[in-house]
Amino acid sequence: MIVHLNETYLLNYLIAIATSIIIAIGLKMPILPEKPRRFSWTNSAIFPTPIIAIGLLAICFSINFLWIYNGMVLAIIMGLVSALFVKYLFYHVFPNPPEVKEEVNE
């Protein structure tokens, strides 16, 4: 499947990203995950909130659901939904992985 990205879709994706980050910061989520960032499982305003927002928006665009104003209102709603999902439901849907304790045989 070839996805054509025009200016309208790109603007809508940027609106969804900005909305999700602003709402997540407003919900008192940390901007960046705790250090070390590679091994951190904490949610933040930068990751995974905007990724979920553009994913939900891409699903709506793939089924040609633009709603009103060529999808701009839909982009704002998806940004809001993704921020609320990451803040309140993310750990219920995707629980933390179990901690692995390494045994050292000396």
mmCIF file of N, CA, C and O in Angstrom:
data_model
loop_
_atom_site.group_PDB
_atom_site.id
_atom_site.type_symbol
_atom_site.label_atom_id
_atom_site.label_comp_id
_atom_site.label_asym_id
_atom_site.label_seq_id
_atom_site.Cartn_x
_atom_site.Cartn_y
_atom_site.Cartn_z
ATOM 1 N N MET A 1 0.833 -1.171 0.000
ATOM 2 C CA MET A 1 0.000 0.000 0.000
ATOM 3 C C MET A 1 0.883 1.241 0.000
ATOM 4 O O MET A 1 1.784 1.387 0.810
ATOM 5 N N ILE A 2 0.625 2.125 -0.909
ATOM 6 C CA ILE A 2 1.391 3.360 -1.013
ATOM 7 C C ILE A 2 0.602 4.470 -0.333
ATOM 8 O O ILE A 2 -0.563 4.698 -0.624
ATOM 9 N N VAL A 3 1.245 5.147 0.596
ATOM 10 C CA VAL A 3 0.600 6.242 1.308
ATOM 11 C C VAL A 3 1.117 7.548 0.743
ATOM 12 O O VAL A 3 2.320 7.798 0.751
ATOM 13 N N HIS A 4 0.224 8.354 0.234
ATOM 14 C CA HIS A 4 0.603 9.657 -0.288
ATOM 15 C C HIS A 4 0.438 10.679 0.827
ATOM 16 O O HIS A 4 -0.629 10.812 1.402
ATOM 17 N N LEU A 5 1.496 11.390 1.117
ATOM 18 C CA LEU A 5 1.475 12.381 2.185
ATOM 19 C C LEU A 5 1.455 13.765 1.562
ATOM 20 O O LEU A 5 2.429 14.202 0.973
ATOM 21 N N ASN A 6 0.328 14.442 1.687
ATOM 22 C CA ASN A 6 0.276 15.810 1.179
ATOM 23 C C ASN A 6 0.357 16.796 2.345
ATOM 24 O O ASN A 6 0.504 16.407 3.498
ATOM 25 N N GLU A 7 0.262 18.077 2.028
ATOM 26 C CA GLU A 7 0.448 19.106 3.049
ATOM 27 C C GLU A 7 -0.618 19.046 4.128
ATOM 28 O O GLU A 7 -0.352 19.331 5.296
ATOM 29 N N THR A 8 -1.836 18.682 3.761
ATOM 30 C CA THR A 8 -2.926 18.634 4.740
ATOM 31 C C THR A 8 -2.677 17.553 5.773
ATOM 32 O O THR A 8 -2.839 17.790 6.972
ATOM 33 N N TYR A 9 -2.283 16.381 5.330
ATOM 34 C CA TYR A 9 -2.016 15.302 6.275
ATOM 35 C C TYR A 9 -0.820 15.632 7.158
ATOM 36 O O TYR A 9 -0.834 15.365 8.356
ATOM 37 N N LEU A 10 0.220 16.207 6.579
ATOM 38 C CA LEU A 10 1.403 16.566 7.360
ATOM 39 C C LEU A 10 1.062 17.595 8.431
ATOM 40 O O LEU A 10 1.496 17.473 9.582
ATOM 41 N N LEU A 11 0.267 18.588 8.085
ATOM 42 C CA LEU A 11 -0.163 19.582 9.060
ATOM 43 C C LEU A 11 -0.991 18.933 10.170
ATOM 44 O O LEU A 11 -0.824 19.248 11.348
ATOM 45 N N ASN A 12 -1.854 18.002 9.801
ATOM 46 C CA ASN A 12 -2.671 17.310 10.807
ATOM 47 C C ASN A 12 -1.816 16.457 11.735
ATOM 48 O O ASN A 12 -2.090 16.389 12.946
ATOM 49 N N TYR A 13 -0.798 15.797 11.209
ATOM 50 C CA TYR A 13 0.098 15.012 12.063
ATOM 51 C C TYR A 13 0.854 15.925 13.034
ATOM 52 O O TYR A 13 1.019 15.588 14.207
ATOM 53 N N LEU A 14 1.302 17.077 12.561
ATOM 54 C CA LEU A 14 2.001 18.024 13.438
ATOM 55 C C LEU A 14 1.064 18.574 14.513
ATOM 56 O O LEU A 14 1.482 18.769 15.660
ATOM 57 N N ILE A 15 -0.193 18.812 14.164
ATOM 58 C CA ILE A 15 -1.175 19.269 15.149
ATOM 59 C C ILE A 15 -1.405 18.191 16.200
ATOM 60 O O ILE A 15 -1.479 18.480 17.400
ATOM 61 N N ALA A 16 -1.500 16.929 15.780
ATOM 62 C CA ALA A 16 -1.704 15.830 16.731
ATOM 63 C C ALA A 16 -0.505 15.684 17.665
ATOM 64 O O ALA A 16 -0.676 15.466 18.875
ATOM 65 N N ILE A 17 0.690 15.825 17.126
ATOM 66 C CA ILE A 17 1.900 15.726 17.956
ATOM 67 C C ILE A 17 1.946 16.860 18.976
ATOM 68 O O ILE A 17 2.166 16.639 20.172
ATOM 69 N N ALA A 18 1.719 18.089 18.514
ATOM 70 C CA ALA A 18 1.768 19.244 19.420
ATOM 71 C C ALA A 18 0.683 19.157 20.485
ATOM 72 O O ALA A 18 0.938 19.418 21.668
ATOM 73 N N THR A 19 -0.518 18.783 20.092
ATOM 74 C CA THR A 19 -1.615 18.672 21.049
ATOM 75 C C THR A 19 -1.331 17.612 22.097
ATOM 76 O O THR A 19 -1.560 17.833 23.291
ATOM 77 N N SER A 20 -0.820 16.466 21.672
ATOM 78 C CA SER A 20 -0.562 15.388 22.633
ATOM 79 C C SER A 20 0.527 15.776 23.634
ATOM 80 O O SER A 20 0.418 15.482 24.820
ATOM 81 N N ILE A 21 1.561 16.466 23.164
ATOM 82 C CA ILE A 21 2.637 16.883 24.070
ATOM 83 C C ILE A 21 2.141 17.952 25.043
ATOM 84 O O ILE A 21 2.420 17.894 26.243
ATOM 85 N N ILE A 22 1.376 18.915 24.558
ATOM 86 C CA ILE A 22 0.873 19.987 25.417
ATOM 87 C C ILE A 22 -0.088 19.438 26.470
ATOM 88 O O ILE A 22 -0.005 19.795 27.651
ATOM 89 N N ILE A 23 -0.990 18.562 26.065
ATOM 90 C CA ILE A 23 -1.941 17.975 27.020
ATOM 91 C C ILE A 23 -1.204 17.096 28.021
ATOM 92 O O ILE A 23 -1.524 17.101 29.217
ATOM 93 N N ALA A 24 -0.206 16.337 27.581
ATOM 94 C CA ALA A 24 0.555 15.482 28.496
ATOM 95 C C ALA A 24 1.315 16.309 29.521
ATOM 96 O O ALA A 24 1.374 15.946 30.704
ATOM 97 N N ILE A 25 1.878 17.424 29.108
ATOM 98 C CA ILE A 25 2.554 18.307 30.063
ATOM 99 C C ILE A 25 1.532 18.917 31.023
ATOM 100 O O ILE A 25 1.794 19.061 32.212
ATOM 101 N N GLY A 26 0.350 19.239 30.511
ATOM 102 C CA GLY A 26 -0.716 19.757 31.358
ATOM 103 C C GLY A 26 -1.212 18.732 32.367
ATOM 104 O O GLY A 26 -1.694 19.098 33.438
ATOM 105 N N LEU A 27 -1.094 17.446 32.036
ATOM 106 C CA LEU A 27 -1.480 16.371 32.960
ATOM 107 C C LEU A 27 -0.352 15.996 33.916
ATOM 108 O O LEU A 27 -0.432 14.984 34.594
ATOM 109 N N LYS A 28 0.700 16.793 33.947
ATOM 110 C CA LYS A 28 1.848 16.619 34.853
ATOM 111 C C LYS A 28 2.662 15.361 34.562
ATOM 112 O O LYS A 28 3.221 14.751 35.463
ATOM 113 N N MET A 29 2.731 14.978 33.288
ATOM 114 C CA MET A 29 3.623 13.891 32.903
ATOM 115 C C MET A 29 5.022 14.464 32.732
ATOM 116 O O MET A 29 5.178 15.626 32.358
ATOM 117 N N PRO A 30 6.070 13.675 33.019
ATOM 118 C CA PRO A 30 7.423 14.198 32.797
ATOM 119 C C PRO A 30 7.676 14.410 31.309
ATOM 120 O O PRO A 30 7.145 13.701 30.459
ATOM 121 N N ILE A 31 8.495 15.406 31.005
ATOM 122 C CA ILE A 31 8.787 15.688 29.600
ATOM 123 C C ILE A 31 9.668 14.595 29.011
ATOM 124 O O ILE A 31 9.423 14.118 27.905
ATOM 125 N N LEU A 32 10.688 14.176 29.745
ATOM 126 C CA LEU A 32 11.584 13.103 29.316
ATOM 127 C C LEU A 32 11.525 11.963 30.320
ATOM 128 O O LEU A 32 11.271 12.183 31.500
ATOM 129 N N PRO A 33 11.770 10.729 29.875
ATOM 130 C CA PRO A 33 11.809 9.617 30.823
ATOM 131 C C PRO A 33 13.028 9.705 31.728
ATOM 132 O O PRO A 33 13.974 10.453 31.462
ATOM 133 N N GLU A 34 13.001 8.928 32.804
ATOM 134 C CA GLU A 34 14.124 8.967 33.747
ATOM 135 C C GLU A 34 15.364 8.345 33.123
ATOM 136 O O GLU A 34 15.297 7.605 32.154
ATOM 137 N N LYS A 35 16.507 8.672 33.690
ATOM 138 C CA LYS A 35 17.781 8.180 33.154
ATOM 139 C C LYS A 35 18.094 6.823 33.732
ATOM 140 O O LYS A 35 17.736 6.554 34.866
ATOM 141 N N PRO A 36 18.756 5.919 33.102
ATOM 142 C CA PRO A 36 19.182 5.928 31.700
ATOM 143 C C PRO A 36 17.975 5.741 30.783
ATOM 144 O O PRO A 36 17.138 4.874 31.016
ATOM 145 N N ARG A 37 17.874 6.551 29.763
ATOM 146 C CA ARG A 37 16.692 6.585 28.916
ATOM 147 C C ARG A 37 16.516 5.322 28.081
ATOM 148 O O ARG A 37 15.401 4.965 27.735
ATOM 149 N N ARG A 38 17.585 4.630 27.771
ATOM 150 C CA ARG A 38 17.460 3.407 26.974
ATOM 151 C C ARG A 38 16.753 2.300 27.731
ATOM 152 O O ARG A 38 16.059 1.493 27.146
ATOM 153 N N PHE A 39 16.924 2.252 29.035
ATOM 154 C CA PHE A 39 16.361 1.170 29.832
ATOM 155 C C PHE A 39 15.207 1.644 30.702
ATOM 156 O O PHE A 39 14.799 0.952 31.620
ATOM 157 N N SER A 40 14.658 2.815 30.418
ATOM 158 C CA SER A 40 13.577 3.368 31.220
ATOM 159 C C SER A 40 12.233 2.895 30.686
ATOM 160 O O SER A 40 11.998 2.873 29.483
ATOM 161 N N TRP A 41 11.345 2.514 31.598
ATOM 162 C CA TRP A 41 10.002 2.107 31.222
ATOM 163 C C TRP A 41 8.972 3.135 31.647
ATOM 164 O O TRP A 41 7.788 2.851 31.692
ATOM 165 N N THR A 42 9.405 4.350 31.968
ATOM 166 C CA THR A 42 8.458 5.384 32.371
ATOM 167 C C THR A 42 7.919 6.101 31.138
ATOM 168 O O THR A 42 8.640 6.354 30.177
ATOM 169 N N ASN A 43 6.647 6.423 31.189
ATOM 170 C CA ASN A 43 6.035 7.180 30.101
ATOM 171 C C ASN A 43 6.358 8.647 30.269
ATOM 172 O O ASN A 43 6.537 9.141 31.375
ATOM 173 N N SER A 44 6.419 9.347 29.163
ATOM 174 C CA SER A 44 6.703 10.770 29.211
ATOM 175 C C SER A 44 5.884 11.481 28.133
ATOM 176 O O SER A 44 5.168 10.854 27.363
ATOM 177 N N ALA A 45 6.012 12.801 28.103
ATOM 178 C CA ALA A 45 5.283 13.582 27.104
ATOM 179 C C ALA A 45 5.886 13.409 25.714
ATOM 180 O O ALA A 45 5.197 13.581 24.713
ATOM 181 N N ILE A 46 7.159 13.056 25.638
ATOM 182 C CA ILE A 46 7.822 12.903 24.343
ATOM 183 C C ILE A 46 7.635 11.503 23.756
ATOM 184 O O ILE A 46 7.497 11.335 22.549
ATOM 185 N N PHE A 47 7.637 10.487 24.603
ATOM 186 C CA PHE A 47 7.473 9.116 24.129
ATOM 187 C C PHE A 47 6.664 8.342 25.148
ATOM 188 O O PHE A 47 6.984 8.407 26.320
ATOM 189 N N PRO A 48 5.663 7.646 24.821
ATOM 190 C CA PRO A 48 5.032 7.256 23.560
ATOM 191 C C PRO A 48 3.814 8.081 23.173
ATOM 192 O O PRO A 48 3.083 7.710 22.266
ATOM 193 N N THR A 49 3.575 9.200 23.858
ATOM 194 C CA THR A 49 2.337 9.961 23.643
ATOM 195 C C THR A 49 2.151 10.438 22.199
ATOM 196 O O THR A 49 1.112 10.152 21.602
ATOM 197 N N PRO A 50 3.107 11.138 21.566
ATOM 198 C CA PRO A 50 2.860 11.567 20.184
ATOM 199 C C PRO A 50 2.844 10.418 19.185
ATOM 200 O O PRO A 50 2.161 10.488 18.157
ATOM 201 N N ILE A 51 3.545 9.342 19.481
ATOM 202 C CA ILE A 51 3.556 8.194 18.566
ATOM 203 C C ILE A 51 2.180 7.549 18.525
ATOM 204 O O ILE A 51 1.683 7.167 17.463
ATOM 205 N N ILE A 52 1.542 7.449 19.682
ATOM 206 C CA ILE A 52 0.182 6.908 19.727
ATOM 207 C C ILE A 52 -0.788 7.849 19.034
ATOM 208 O O ILE A 52 -1.698 7.408 18.320
ATOM 209 N N ALA A 53 -0.592 9.157 19.182
ATOM 210 C CA ALA A 53 -1.472 10.139 18.534
ATOM 211 C C ALA A 53 -1.395 10.041 17.014
ATOM 212 O O ALA A 53 -2.432 10.008 16.341
ATOM 213 N N ILE A 54 -0.177 9.972 16.456
ATOM 214 C CA ILE A 54 -0.096 9.894 14.999
ATOM 215 C C ILE A 54 -0.519 8.523 14.494
ATOM 216 O O ILE A 54 -1.008 8.394 13.375
ATOM 217 N N GLY A 55 -0.369 7.495 15.311
ATOM 218 C CA GLY A 55 -0.852 6.172 14.922
ATOM 219 C C GLY A 55 -2.361 6.123 14.832
ATOM 220 O O GLY A 55 -2.932 5.587 13.873
ATOM 221 N N LEU A 56 -3.040 6.677 15.835
ATOM 222 C CA LEU A 56 -4.506 6.718 15.796
ATOM 223 C C LEU A 56 -5.005 7.583 14.651
ATOM 224 O O LEU A 56 -5.984 7.250 13.976
ATOM 225 N N LEU A 57 -4.319 8.688 14.415
ATOM 226 C CA LEU A 57 -4.705 9.568 13.312
ATOM 227 C C LEU A 57 -4.472 8.889 11.959
ATOM 228 O O LEU A 57 -5.279 9.028 11.046
ATOM 229 N N ALA A 58 -3.391 8.146 11.835
ATOM 230 C CA ALA A 58 -3.115 7.431 10.582
ATOM 231 C C ALA A 58 -4.166 6.351 10.321
ATOM 232 O O ALA A 58 -4.544 6.129 9.164
ATOM 233 N N ILE A 59 -4.636 5.709 11.374
ATOM 234 C CA ILE A 59 -5.704 4.711 11.200
ATOM 235 C C ILE A 59 -6.968 5.381 10.680
ATOM 236 O O ILE A 59 -7.627 4.872 9.769
ATOM 237 N N CYS A 60 -7.312 6.537 11.241
ATOM 238 C CA CYS A 60 -8.497 7.259 10.773
ATOM 239 C C CYS A 60 -8.336 7.726 9.336
ATOM 240 O O CYS A 60 -9.283 7.659 8.551
ATOM 241 N N PHE A 61 -7.152 8.205 8.984
ATOM 242 C CA PHE A 61 -6.928 8.654 7.608
ATOM 243 C C PHE A 61 -6.917 7.488 6.622
ATOM 244 O O PHE A 61 -7.294 7.644 5.476
ATOM 245 N N SER A 62 -6.466 6.320 7.060
ATOM 246 C CA SER A 62 -6.409 5.177 6.139
ATOM 247 C C SER A 62 -7.792 4.659 5.774
ATOM 248 O O SER A 62 -7.965 4.055 4.720
ATOM 249 N N ILE A 63 -8.777 4.906 6.637
ATOM 250 C CA ILE A 63 -10.148 4.506 6.298
ATOM 251 C C ILE A 63 -10.955 5.690 5.773
ATOM 252 O O ILE A 63 -12.185 5.642 5.702
ATOM 253 N N ASN A 64 -10.248 6.768 5.398
ATOM 254 C CA ASN A 64 -10.840 7.976 4.816
ATOM 255 C C ASN A 64 -11.854 8.640 5.737
ATOM 256 O O ASN A 64 -12.894 9.114 5.302
ATOM 257 N N PHE A 65 -11.556 8.663 7.020
ATOM 258 C CA PHE A 65 -12.387 9.357 7.994
ATOM 259 C C PHE A 65 -11.676 10.658 8.357
ATOM 260 O O PHE A 65 -10.744 10.676 9.147
ATOM 261 N N LEU A 66 -12.097 11.748 7.723
ATOM 262 C CA LEU A 66 -11.457 13.040 7.954
ATOM 263 C C LEU A 66 -12.277 13.938 8.866
ATOM 264 O O LEU A 66 -11.753 14.871 9.433
ATOM 265 N N TRP A 67 -13.542 13.685 8.994
ATOM 266 C CA TRP A 67 -14.498 14.427 9.790
ATOM 267 C C TRP A 67 -14.591 15.853 9.302
ATOM 268 O O TRP A 67 -14.925 16.056 8.142
ATOM 269 N N ILE A 68 -14.345 16.865 10.120
ATOM 270 C CA ILE A 68 -14.530 18.245 9.669
ATOM 271 C C ILE A 68 -13.192 18.980 9.611
ATOM 272 O O ILE A 68 -12.228 18.584 10.262
ATOM 273 N N TYR A 69 -13.165 20.037 8.833
ATOM 274 C CA TYR A 69 -11.970 20.848 8.606
ATOM 275 C C TYR A 69 -10.798 20.012 8.108
ATOM 276 O O TYR A 69 -9.662 20.202 8.534
ATOM 277 N N ASN A 70 -11.060 19.073 7.240
ATOM 278 C CA ASN A 70 -10.040 18.199 6.641
ATOM 279 C C ASN A 70 -9.209 17.459 7.682
ATOM 280 O O ASN A 70 -8.018 17.227 7.502
ATOM 281 N N GLY A 71 -9.800 17.124 8.785
ATOM 282 C CA GLY A 71 -9.137 16.300 9.793
ATOM 283 C C GLY A 71 -8.427 17.069 10.884
ATOM 284 O O GLY A 71 -7.811 16.454 11.757
ATOM 285 N N MET A 72 -8.480 18.385 10.883
ATOM 286 C CA MET A 72 -7.779 19.146 11.927
ATOM 287 C C MET A 72 -8.412 18.954 13.304
ATOM 288 O O MET A 72 -7.704 18.824 14.296
ATOM 289 N N VAL A 73 -9.725 18.932 13.360
ATOM 290 C CA VAL A 73 -10.404 18.687 14.638
ATOM 291 C C VAL A 73 -10.132 17.263 15.096
ATOM 292 O O VAL A 73 -9.924 17.006 16.290
ATOM 293 N N LEU A 74 -10.094 16.334 14.149
ATOM 294 C CA LEU A 74 -9.775 14.951 14.474
ATOM 295 C C LEU A 74 -8.354 14.834 15.022
ATOM 296 O O LEU A 74 -8.106 14.053 15.948
ATOM 297 N N ALA A 75 -7.421 15.609 14.497
ATOM 298 C CA ALA A 75 -6.044 15.598 14.996
ATOM 299 C C ALA A 75 -5.981 16.097 16.433
ATOM 300 O O ALA A 75 -5.254 15.537 17.263
ATOM 301 N N ILE A 76 -6.747 17.133 16.755
ATOM 302 C CA ILE A 76 -6.782 17.639 18.127
ATOM 303 C C ILE A 76 -7.383 16.605 19.063
ATOM 304 O O ILE A 76 -6.879 16.361 20.170
ATOM 305 N N ILE A 77 -8.450 15.961 18.629
ATOM 306 C CA ILE A 77 -9.099 14.934 19.465
ATOM 307 C C ILE A 77 -8.166 13.749 19.676
ATOM 308 O O ILE A 77 -8.065 13.215 20.788
ATOM 309 N N MET A 78 -7.453 13.324 18.639
ATOM 310 C CA MET A 78 -6.532 12.197 18.790
ATOM 311 C C MET A 78 -5.357 12.555 19.699
ATOM 312 O O MET A 78 -4.866 11.708 20.452
ATOM 313 N N GLY A 79 -4.898 13.789 19.662
ATOM 314 C CA GLY A 79 -3.859 14.227 20.593
ATOM 315 C C GLY A 79 -4.347 14.181 22.025
ATOM 316 O O GLY A 79 -3.628 13.740 22.929
ATOM 317 N N LEU A 80 -5.572 14.614 22.256
ATOM 318 C CA LEU A 80 -6.158 14.575 23.592
ATOM 319 C C LEU A 80 -6.366 13.144 24.066
ATOM 320 O O LEU A 80 -5.998 12.790 25.197
ATOM 321 N N VAL A 81 -6.899 12.305 23.201
ATOM 322 C CA VAL A 81 -7.149 10.898 23.566
ATOM 323 C C VAL A 81 -5.842 10.169 23.862
ATOM 324 O O VAL A 81 -5.761 9.394 24.822
ATOM 325 N N SER A 82 -4.815 10.416 23.063
ATOM 326 C CA SER A 82 -3.552 9.712 23.300
ATOM 327 C C SER A 82 -2.895 10.149 24.600
ATOM 328 O O SER A 82 -2.336 9.321 25.326
ATOM 329 N N ALA A 83 -2.970 11.437 24.933
ATOM 330 C CA ALA A 83 -2.392 11.901 26.195
ATOM 331 C C ALA A 83 -3.137 11.306 27.385
ATOM 332 O O ALA A 83 -2.518 10.860 28.361
ATOM 333 N N LEU A 84 -4.460 11.275 27.316
ATOM 334 C CA LEU A 84 -5.242 10.677 28.399
ATOM 335 C C LEU A 84 -4.999 9.172 28.501
ATOM 336 O O LEU A 84 -4.932 8.616 29.599
ATOM 337 N N PHE A 85 -4.857 8.508 27.353
ATOM 338 C CA PHE A 85 -4.598 7.071 27.357
ATOM 339 C C PHE A 85 -3.254 6.755 28.002
ATOM 340 O O PHE A 85 -3.156 5.857 28.839
ATOM 341 N N VAL A 86 -2.220 7.499 27.630
ATOM 342 C CA VAL A 86 -0.890 7.232 28.177
ATOM 343 C C VAL A 86 -0.848 7.554 29.669
ATOM 344 O O VAL A 86 -0.223 6.837 30.450
ATOM 345 N N LYS A 87 -1.537 8.589 30.088
ATOM 346 C CA LYS A 87 -1.503 8.975 31.504
ATOM 347 C C LYS A 87 -2.256 7.967 32.382
ATOM 348 O O LYS A 87 -1.764 7.575 33.435
ATOM 349 N N TYR A 88 -3.447 7.530 31.953
ATOM 350 C CA TYR A 88 -4.310 6.767 32.843
ATOM 351 C C TYR A 88 -4.482 5.294 32.486
ATOM 352 O O TYR A 88 -4.789 4.493 33.361
ATOM 353 N N LEU A 89 -4.315 4.890 31.242
ATOM 354 C CA LEU A 89 -4.622 3.511 30.855
ATOM 355 C C LEU A 89 -3.454 2.718 30.289
ATOM 356 O O LEU A 89 -3.587 1.525 30.056
ATOM 357 N N PHE A 90 -2.328 3.348 30.039
ATOM 358 C CA PHE A 90 -1.236 2.674 29.339
ATOM 359 C C PHE A 90 -0.732 1.456 30.105
ATOM 360 O O PHE A 90 -0.520 0.394 29.529
ATOM 361 N N TYR A 91 -0.534 1.596 31.408
ATOM 362 C CA TYR A 91 0.010 0.481 32.195
ATOM 363 C C TYR A 91 -1.018 -0.626 32.428
ATOM 364 O O TYR A 91 -0.656 -1.745 32.763
ATOM 365 N N HIS A 92 -2.301 -0.329 32.251
ATOM 366 C CA HIS A 92 -3.316 -1.381 32.349
ATOM 367 C C HIS A 92 -3.369 -2.209 31.074
ATOM 368 O O HIS A 92 -3.599 -3.415 31.116
ATOM 369 N N VAL A 93 -3.163 -1.568 29.941
ATOM 370 C CA VAL A 93 -3.180 -2.274 28.658
ATOM 371 C C VAL A 93 -1.835 -2.946 28.393
ATOM 372 O O VAL A 93 -1.778 -4.094 27.949
ATOM 373 N N PHE A 94 -0.739 -2.225 28.661
ATOM 374 C CA PHE A 94 0.611 -2.744 28.452
ATOM 375 C C PHE A 94 1.361 -2.729 29.783
ATOM 376 O O PHE A 94 2.016 -1.747 30.112
ATOM 377 N N PRO A 95 1.298 -3.805 30.567
ATOM 378 C CA PRO A 95 1.969 -3.788 31.875
ATOM 379 C C PRO A 95 3.492 -3.786 31.730
ATOM 380 O O PRO A 95 4.038 -4.145 30.688
ATOM 381 N N ASN A 96 4.162 -3.364 32.801
ATOM 382 C CA ASN A 96 5.620 -3.361 32.797
ATOM 383 C C ASN A 96 6.150 -4.785 32.665
ATOM 384 O O ASN A 96 5.546 -5.728 33.179
ATOM 385 N N PRO A 97 7.288 -4.964 32.005
ATOM 386 C CA PRO A 97 7.869 -6.296 31.919
ATOM 387 C C PRO A 97 8.382 -6.730 33.285
ATOM 388 O O PRO A 97 8.740 -5.892 34.117
ATOM 389 N N PRO A 98 8.422 -8.035 33.536
ATOM 390 C CA PRO A 98 8.928 -8.486 34.834
ATOM 391 C C PRO A 98 10.421 -8.202 34.961
ATOM 392 O O PRO A 98 11.160 -8.233 33.978
ATOM 393 N N GLU A 99 10.824 -7.905 36.164
ATOM 394 C CA GLU A 99 12.232 -7.619 36.395
ATOM 395 C C GLU A 99 13.006 -8.927 36.449
ATOM 396 O O GLU A 99 12.606 -9.879 37.106
ATOM 397 N N VAL A 100 14.112 -8.960 35.744
ATOM 398 C CA VAL A 100 14.952 -10.148 35.677
ATOM 399 C C VAL A 100 16.118 -9.946 36.632
ATOM 400 O O VAL A 100 16.854 -8.969 36.541
ATOM 401 N N LYS A 101 16.262 -10.888 37.537
ATOM 402 C CA LYS A 101 17.380 -10.818 38.474
ATOM 403 C C LYS A 101 18.460 -11.762 37.978
ATOM 404 O O LYS A 101 18.223 -12.955 37.775
ATOM 405 N N GLU A 102 19.629 -11.203 37.765
ATOM 406 C CA GLU A 102 20.741 -12.010 37.279
ATOM 407 C C GLU A 102 21.453 -12.644 38.457
ATOM 408 O O GLU A 102 21.758 -11.997 39.456
ATOM 409 N N GLU A 103 21.696 -13.941 38.327
ATOM 410 C CA GLU A 103 22.433 -14.644 39.375
ATOM 411 C C GLU A 103 23.906 -14.728 38.980
ATOM 412 O O GLU A 103 24.232 -15.105 37.865
ATOM 413 N N VAL A 104 24.739 -14.380 39.898
ATOM 414 C CA VAL A 104 26.171 -14.408 39.638
ATOM 415 C C VAL A 104 26.754 -15.605 40.380
ATOM 416 O O VAL A 104 26.661 -15.730 41.584
ATOM 417 N N ASN A 105 27.323 -16.520 39.610
ATOM 418 C CA ASN A 105 27.965 -17.712 40.203
ATOM 419 C C ASN A 105 29.459 -17.473 40.273
ATOM 420 O O ASN A 105 30.141 -17.384 39.269
ATOM 421 N N GLU A 106 29.949 -17.362 41.479
ATOM 422 C CA GLU A 106 31.388 -17.147 41.631
ATOM 423 C C GLU A 106 32.025 -18.311 42.326
ATOM 424 O O GLU A 106 31.524 -18.963 43.146
#
